[in-house]
Short mmCIF file of C-alpha atoms in Angstrom, two decimals:
data_model
loop_
_atom_site.label_atom_id
_atom_site.label_comp_id
_atom_site.label_asym_id
_atom_site.label_seq_id
_atom_site.Cartn_x
_atom_site.Cartn_y
_atom_site.Cartn_z
CA MET A 288 -0.11 0.05 0.28
CA ALA A 289 1.20 3.50 -1.07
CA ILE A 290 2.11 6.40 1.52
CA LYS A 291 -0.47 9.14 1.03
CA PRO A 292 1.89 11.97 0.04
CA ILE A 293 1.68 15.18 1.82
CA GLY A 294 1.78 18.36 -0.47
CA ARG A 295 1.94 15.81 -3.95
CA LYS A 296 -1.16 14.64 -5.53
CA SER A 297 -2.02 11.75 -5.61
CA SER A 298 -0.90 9.73 -8.93
CA SER A 299 -2.98 6.20 -10.10
CA LYS A 300 0.22 4.70 -10.38
CA ASN A 301 2.41 3.96 -7.66
CA PRO A 302 6.19 4.61 -8.69
CA PRO A 303 8.74 1.92 -7.15
CA ILE A 304 10.32 2.32 -3.69
CA LEU A 305 13.24 4.39 -3.45
CA SER A 306 12.82 5.91 -6.84
CA HIS A 307 12.69 9.85 -7.66
CA GLU A 308 9.27 9.85 -8.18
CA PHE A 309 8.40 7.80 -4.83
CA VAL A 310 10.45 10.20 -2.54
CA ILE A 311 9.58 13.50 -4.04
CA GLN A 312 5.91 12.54 -3.83
CA ASN A 313 6.47 11.01 -0.08
CA HIS A 314 9.06 13.55 1.29
CA ALA A 315 7.13 14.83 3.80
CA ASP A 316 5.89 11.30 5.56
CA ILE A 317 9.74 10.27 4.62
CA VAL A 318 11.05 13.16 6.71
CA SER A 319 8.64 13.14 9.61
CA CYS A 320 9.61 9.18 10.30
CA ILE A 321 13.06 10.40 10.50
CA ALA A 322 12.43 13.66 12.50
CA MET A 323 10.33 11.09 14.94
CA VAL A 324 13.49 9.09 15.61
CA PHE A 325 14.65 11.70 17.09
CA VAL A 326 11.89 12.28 19.29
CA VAL A 327 11.52 8.35 20.37
CA GLY A 328 15.35 8.73 21.45
CA LEU A 329 14.40 11.25 23.88
CA MET A 330 12.14 8.99 25.78
CA ILE A 331 14.62 6.08 26.12
CA GLN A 332 17.21 6.64 28.33
CA THR A 333 20.27 5.05 26.80
CA THR A 334 19.82 7.25 23.90
CA SER A 335 18.10 10.13 25.63
CA GLN A 336 21.86 11.82 25.55
CA LEU A 337 22.57 11.70 22.34
CA ALA A 338 18.57 12.57 20.82
CA SER A 339 18.89 15.74 23.23
CA VAL A 340 22.11 17.54 21.35
CA PHE A 341 19.27 17.47 17.95
CA VAL A 342 16.11 18.42 19.73
CA THR A 343 17.25 20.98 22.94
CA LEU A 344 19.48 23.98 23.02
CA HIS A 345 22.92 24.14 24.13
CA HIS A 346 25.47 26.09 25.53
CA ASN A 347 23.90 27.53 28.51
CA VAL A 348 26.07 29.90 30.36
CA THR A 349 23.87 30.15 33.28
CA GLY A 350 23.57 26.95 34.60
CA GLN A 351 22.35 23.70 33.50
CA GLU A 352 19.76 23.06 36.41
CA PRO A 353 18.56 25.16 38.86
CA SER A 354 20.29 24.80 41.96
CA SER A 355 21.12 27.17 44.56
CA GLU A 356 23.87 28.86 42.63
CA VAL A 357 21.46 29.87 40.12
CA PRO A 358 18.22 31.06 41.67
CA ARG A 359 14.84 29.80 40.62
CA GLY A 360 12.89 31.70 38.17
CA LEU A 361 16.31 33.11 36.61
CA PRO A 362 16.21 32.93 32.85
CA PHE A 363 18.64 30.83 31.42
CA TYR A 364 20.90 32.49 28.89
CA TYR A 365 22.91 30.52 25.89
CA GLU A 366 25.83 31.14 23.76
CA PRO A 367 26.97 29.90 20.06
CA GLY A 368 28.24 26.61 20.00
CA TRP A 369 29.12 23.06 17.96
CA LYS A 370 25.98 21.49 19.23
CA ASP A 371 23.65 23.98 17.17
CA SER A 372 24.42 22.69 14.46
CA CYS A 373 22.57 19.38 15.53
CA ALA A 374 19.84 21.69 16.39
CA VAL A 375 19.42 23.38 12.97
CA PHE A 376 19.90 19.90 10.88
CA PHE A 377 16.61 18.45 13.05
CA TYR A 378 14.88 21.88 12.79
CA MET A 379 15.45 21.94 9.04
CA LEU A 380 13.75 18.51 8.77
CA ILE A 381 10.67 20.28 10.74
CA CYS A 382 10.72 23.29 8.27
CA ILE A 383 10.42 20.51 5.40
CA ILE A 384 7.30 19.40 7.13
CA MET A 385 5.72 22.45 7.97
CA HIS A 386 6.31 23.57 4.11
CA ALA A 387 4.57 20.75 3.06
CA ILE A 388 1.28 21.29 5.32
CA LEU A 389 1.39 24.73 4.50
CA GLN A 390 1.28 23.52 0.55
CA GLU A 391 -0.93 20.59 0.81
CA TYR A 392 -3.59 22.13 3.13
CA VAL A 393 -3.94 25.67 2.38
CA LEU A 394 -2.01 27.02 -0.75
CA ASP A 395 -3.13 24.01 -3.29
CA LYS A 396 -6.75 24.57 -1.92
CA ILE A 397 -6.55 28.13 -2.87
CA SER A 398 -4.80 27.58 -6.01
CA LYS A 399 -7.18 25.11 -7.06
CA LYS A 400 -10.06 27.85 -6.25
CA LEU A 401 -8.54 30.32 -8.79
CA HIS A 402 -7.41 28.13 -12.07
CA LEU A 403 -4.08 30.05 -12.43
CA SER A 404 -1.10 29.49 -15.03
CA LYS A 405 1.68 27.86 -14.32
CA PHE A 406 3.78 30.62 -14.16
CA LYS A 407 1.30 32.71 -11.30
CA LEU A 408 0.92 29.21 -9.26
CA ALA A 409 4.58 29.13 -9.08
CA ARG A 410 4.85 32.19 -8.29
CA PHE A 411 1.85 31.83 -5.98
CA ASN A 412 3.23 29.03 -4.08
CA GLU A 413 6.60 30.77 -3.76
CA SER A 414 5.18 34.13 -2.13
CA GLY A 415 2.73 31.97 -0.19
CA GLN A 416 5.25 30.23 1.88
CA LEU A 417 7.44 32.86 2.10
CA VAL A 418 5.15 35.66 3.16
CA VAL A 419 3.99 33.34 6.55
CA PHE A 420 7.79 32.46 7.06
CA TYR A 421 8.33 36.49 7.31
CA LEU A 422 5.31 37.24 9.13
CA VAL A 423 6.17 34.69 11.42
CA SER A 424 9.67 36.05 11.78
CA PHE A 425 8.91 39.61 12.02
CA VAL A 426 6.45 39.29 15.02
CA TRP A 427 8.70 36.77 16.81
CA GLY A 428 11.83 39.30 16.51
CA ILE A 429 9.17 42.24 17.49
CA GLU A 430 8.23 40.32 20.69
CA VAL A 431 12.41 39.27 21.54
CA ILE A 432 13.19 43.39 20.76
CA LEU A 433 10.48 44.33 23.37
CA ARG A 434 11.53 41.47 25.69
CA GLU A 435 14.99 42.35 25.62
CA GLN A 436 14.38 46.02 25.82
CA TYR A 437 16.57 46.93 23.05
CA VAL A 438 13.97 49.93 21.70
CA ARG A 439 14.18 51.54 25.20
CA MET A 440 17.80 51.18 25.57
CA MET A 441 19.60 50.93 22.07
CA SER A 442 23.02 50.77 23.42
CA ASN A 443 22.15 46.91 24.79
CA LEU A 444 22.77 46.24 21.30
CA TRP A 445 26.61 46.89 21.35
CA VAL A 446 27.43 47.20 25.36
CA ASP A 447 29.48 44.57 26.42
CA TYR A 448 30.26 43.04 23.01
CA PRO A 449 31.24 40.36 23.00
CA ASN A 450 29.16 38.77 26.21
CA HIS A 451 25.92 38.74 24.75
CA PRO A 452 24.20 35.86 25.64
CA MET A 453 20.87 35.35 24.39
CA SER A 454 17.69 33.84 26.29
CA PHE A 455 16.10 31.04 24.79
CA LEU A 456 13.65 32.66 22.53
CA HIS A 457 16.29 34.83 21.39
CA LYS A 458 18.69 31.56 20.49
CA LEU A 459 15.60 29.56 19.26
CA TYR A 460 15.10 32.19 16.89
CA PHE A 461 18.18 32.06 15.13
CA ILE A 462 18.53 28.21 15.15
CA ILE A 463 14.98 28.02 13.10
CA GLN A 464 16.07 30.90 10.72
CA LEU A 465 19.28 28.91 9.99
CA ALA A 466 17.10 25.77 9.65
CA TYR A 467 14.98 27.69 7.26
CA TYR A 468 17.02 28.97 5.26
CA LEU A 469 18.81 25.43 4.66
CA HIS A 470 15.61 23.42 4.05
CA MET A 471 15.30 25.74 1.19
CA LEU A 472 18.36 23.59 -0.36
CA PRO A 473 16.28 20.09 -0.76
CA GLU A 474 13.31 21.82 -1.35
CA LEU A 475 14.56 22.71 -5.10
CA TYR A 476 14.53 18.71 -5.31
CA PHE A 477 10.83 18.16 -3.48
CA GLN A 478 9.81 20.62 -5.41
CA LYS A 479 11.15 19.95 -9.09
CA VAL A 480 12.23 23.71 -9.11
CA LYS A 481 13.29 24.25 -13.29
CA LYS A 482 17.36 24.33 -13.51
CA GLU A 483 16.68 27.59 -15.04
CA GLU A 484 15.02 28.53 -11.62
CA GLN A 485 17.42 27.10 -9.57
CA LYS A 486 19.72 29.99 -9.65
CA ASP A 487 18.06 32.53 -7.78
CA LYS A 488 16.79 30.43 -5.11
CA ILE A 489 19.80 28.83 -4.47
CA ARG A 490 21.74 32.31 -4.15
CA HIS A 491 18.82 33.58 -1.72
CA ALA A 492 19.19 30.38 0.33
CA LEU A 493 23.16 30.83 0.25
CA ALA A 494 23.10 34.82 0.95
CA GLY A 495 20.55 34.01 4.35
CA LEU A 496 22.22 31.16 5.41
CA LEU A 497 25.67 32.87 5.35
CA PHE A 498 24.53 36.62 6.14
CA ILE A 499 22.80 34.96 9.42
CA ALA A 500 25.44 32.70 10.51
CA PHE A 501 27.73 35.56 10.66
CA GLY A 502 25.51 37.27 12.65
CA TYR A 503 25.28 34.23 15.14
CA VAL A 504 29.02 32.98 15.12
CA PHE A 505 30.45 36.08 16.23
CA ASN A 506 28.56 37.43 18.68
CA PHE A 507 25.81 40.11 16.32
CA GLN A 508 22.49 38.51 18.07
CA ARG A 509 21.27 41.42 18.85
CA ILE A 510 21.76 43.72 16.25
CA SER A 511 20.97 40.87 14.01
CA ILE A 512 17.44 40.12 15.09
CA VAL A 513 16.86 44.20 14.79
CA LEU A 514 18.07 44.12 11.27
CA LEU A 515 16.51 40.95 10.22
CA THR A 516 13.32 42.39 11.85
CA PHE A 517 13.29 45.40 9.31
CA HIS A 518 14.07 43.20 6.38
CA TYR A 519 11.46 40.93 7.37
CA PHE A 520 8.65 43.97 7.63
CA SER A 521 9.77 44.99 3.98
CA GLU A 522 9.73 41.21 2.45
CA VAL A 523 6.06 40.70 3.73
CA SER A 524 5.15 44.30 2.23
CA THR A 525 6.71 43.00 -0.84
CA HIS A 526 4.89 39.22 -0.92
CA PHE A 527 2.20 40.07 0.09
CA VAL A 528 1.68 42.67 -3.04
CA GLN A 529 3.00 39.62 -4.82
CA LEU A 530 -0.13 37.99 -4.11
CA LEU A 531 -2.57 41.01 -4.67
CA ASP A 532 -1.17 40.74 -8.32
CA ILE A 533 -2.59 37.43 -8.47
CA PHE A 534 -5.69 38.68 -7.64
CA ASP A 535 -5.68 41.93 -9.16
CA LYS A 536 -6.00 41.33 -12.79
CA HIS A 537 -7.54 45.55 -13.10
CA GLU A 538 -4.89 46.60 -11.16
CA LYS A 539 -6.77 48.91 -9.08
CA LEU A 540 -4.18 48.35 -6.28
CA SER A 541 -2.01 50.27 -7.60
CA ASN A 542 -1.51 52.26 -4.51
CA VAL A 543 -0.32 49.40 -2.08
CA ARG A 544 2.38 49.03 -4.61
CA VAL A 545 3.55 52.62 -4.27
CA LEU A 546 2.99 52.01 0.09
CA SER A 547 5.24 48.43 -0.37
CA ASN A 548 8.16 50.84 -2.31
CA ILE A 549 8.03 53.42 0.23
CA VAL A 550 8.44 50.61 2.96
CA PHE A 551 10.99 49.06 1.45
CA VAL A 552 13.16 52.30 0.99
CA SER A 553 12.54 53.58 4.68
CA MET A 554 13.66 50.07 5.76
CA ARG A 555 16.55 50.11 4.00
CA PHE A 556 17.61 53.37 5.98
CA ALA A 557 16.71 52.70 8.59
CA THR A 558 19.20 49.54 8.43
CA MET A 559 21.78 51.72 7.41
CA VAL A 560 21.44 53.95 10.50
CA ILE A 561 21.19 51.57 12.69
CA SER A 562 24.03 49.79 11.45
CA VAL A 563 26.35 53.08 11.69
CA LEU A 564 25.30 53.70 15.64
CA THR A 565 26.30 49.95 16.31
CA PHE A 566 29.20 48.72 14.59
CA PHE A 567 30.92 52.20 13.52
CA TYR A 568 29.83 54.17 16.95
CA GLY A 569 29.56 51.39 19.49
CA ILE A 570 31.48 48.56 19.06
CA GLY A 571 34.07 50.18 16.53
CA GLY A 572 34.21 53.06 18.82
CA THR A 573 36.71 50.77 21.40
CA THR A 574 39.86 50.30 20.05
CA ASP A 575 39.79 46.31 20.77
CA HIS A 576 37.25 45.40 18.58
CA ALA A 577 37.30 48.67 15.92
CA SER A 578 38.52 46.81 13.31
CA ILE A 579 35.29 43.72 13.45
CA GLY A 580 33.03 46.66 13.88
CA ILE A 581 33.98 48.13 10.68
CA VAL A 582 34.34 44.95 8.68
CA SER A 583 30.41 43.82 10.25
CA LEU A 584 29.26 47.62 8.80
CA PHE A 585 31.26 46.77 5.38
CA VAL A 586 29.24 43.75 5.16
CA VAL A 587 25.68 44.88 6.13
CA TYR A 588 26.24 48.18 3.91
CA SER A 589 26.96 45.58 0.87
CA LEU A 590 23.97 43.77 1.55
CA GLN A 591 22.16 46.26 1.47
CA GLY A 592 23.27 48.06 -1.94
CA TYR A 593 22.63 44.71 -3.70
CA LEU A 594 19.34 44.66 -2.03
CA ILE A 595 18.30 48.30 -3.59
CA PHE A 596 20.47 47.35 -6.93
CA GLN A 597 17.74 44.61 -6.88
CA PHE A 598 15.10 46.73 -5.76
CA ILE A 599 15.69 49.40 -9.06
CA ASN A 600 16.30 46.86 -11.68
CA GLU A 601 12.72 45.52 -10.92
CA PHE A 602 11.57 48.55 -10.33
CA LEU A 603 12.71 49.78 -14.27
CA ARG A 604 11.76 46.05 -15.48
CA ASN A 605 8.23 46.25 -14.65
CA ARG A 606 8.11 50.16 -15.82
CA ARG A 607 9.40 48.88 -18.74
CA GLU A 608 6.77 45.92 -19.09
CA LYS A 609 4.05 48.47 -18.35
CA GLN A 610 5.19 50.86 -21.17
CA ALA A 611 5.19 48.34 -23.77
CA GLU A 612 2.11 47.08 -22.54
CA LEU A 613 0.34 50.74 -23.33
CA LYS A 614 1.97 51.04 -26.77
CA ALA A 615 0.97 48.12 -27.79
CA LEU A 616 -2.87 48.77 -26.70
CA LYS A 617 -2.51 52.07 -28.25
CA LYS A 618 -1.32 50.55 -31.72
CA SER A 619 -4.20 48.22 -31.56
CA LYS A 620 -6.38 50.90 -31.07
CA SER A 621 -4.77 53.32 -34.21
CA VAL A 622 -5.01 49.99 -36.35
CA LYS A 623 -8.55 49.51 -35.39
CA VAL A 624 -9.39 53.51 -35.68
CA ASP A 625 -7.60 53.54 -39.15
CA LYS A 626 -9.30 50.29 -40.33
CA VAL A 627 -12.86 52.17 -39.23
CA LYS A 628 -11.88 55.69 -41.02
CA LYS A 629 -10.48 53.47 -44.19
CA GLU A 630 -13.68 51.49 -44.89
CA LYS A 631 -15.68 55.02 -44.51
CA LYS A 632 -13.68 56.59 -46.82
CA GLN A 633 -13.96 53.74 -48.94
CA ASP A 634 -17.93 54.03 -48.86
CA GLY A 635 -17.91 57.59 -49.49
CA ASP A 636 -15.96 57.35 -52.79
CA LEU A 637 -18.71 54.78 -54.24
CA PRO A 638 -22.02 56.54 -56.09
CA ASP A 639 -24.82 57.35 -53.87
CA GLY A 640 -27.18 54.51 -55.28
CA GLU A 641 -24.25 52.13 -54.28
CA GLN A 642 -23.95 53.48 -50.99
CA ASN A 643 -27.75 53.38 -50.44
CA SER A 644 -27.95 49.71 -51.58
CA GLY A 645 -25.09 48.94 -49.43
CA LYS A 646 -27.14 50.28 -46.63
CA LEU A 647 -30.09 48.76 -47.22
CA LYS A 648 -28.20 45.35 -47.10
CA THR A 649 -26.91 46.12 -43.50
CA LYS A 650 -30.53 46.64 -42.86
#
């Protein structure tokens, strides 16, 4: 009996076991079984210690367990470490499962009612997946920022660097971020993405993975979560507008697109201002960390410059496409007008009798 696939339409023909088609159709079920191995391992005494390396968070700097040295109720704090790679692997499996669940039970059901073309369907699925991730990450980031009081005391972003321990939610946030961008790579295979479309998706996944890992490993977790929250707010508006484009066939929501562009530019400006305050004046203001502060500022500004460059190219491309559509529409209208004028002129050149006969025929 074939396993019921999650996120894929069932086929009348069952592919051979362990074939490419079988793995693609049942990848969510296979990954779920692998994840369950780690969960069940927590319940067995002999394997619980090994399984906990993948499931729980490690590198606690407050204390392993509440004791007389650690007052009860005191929050636990963590730092980066090698065991985080195991946690990223486990939560990458969870991201693959959640991706398939969202695709089958939400996006596929909506797309069936819309009857979209292949191009719009691919765009709908991509933006639908990303807008959920960006929205959750944005709300999560706001929660951590307010909880850690980074808004009220902005100096917390750089004071005592590099001794920046993280709370549980703060560290879990980065584990999930790294896991999500890592899961984008096997999804290229599971979703059968065409080779010509893989380049941009691989670039997106690797860029997010490397930049977040850079901020996490080099103890820039505080400023990183602020910058990521800004970035995700901009991405939520961008992909939300892309979803509206699919439904807005008559372009009645053009003002929303303008608002999205304003949000993008304002988030880039806010990112650059806070980066200068943190990396140049805060961390870079000390003699011990001046070099790493300047290098980090260069990395952030390079990324912002690339995003702005891509934004300008996309804006100009959309503008050229709209102008081409308007020209084609005007040209088709002018051809129709010329055709009508030509027919009227031909009718005017005919004798009166023939014109009257033509009118009678039309009647």
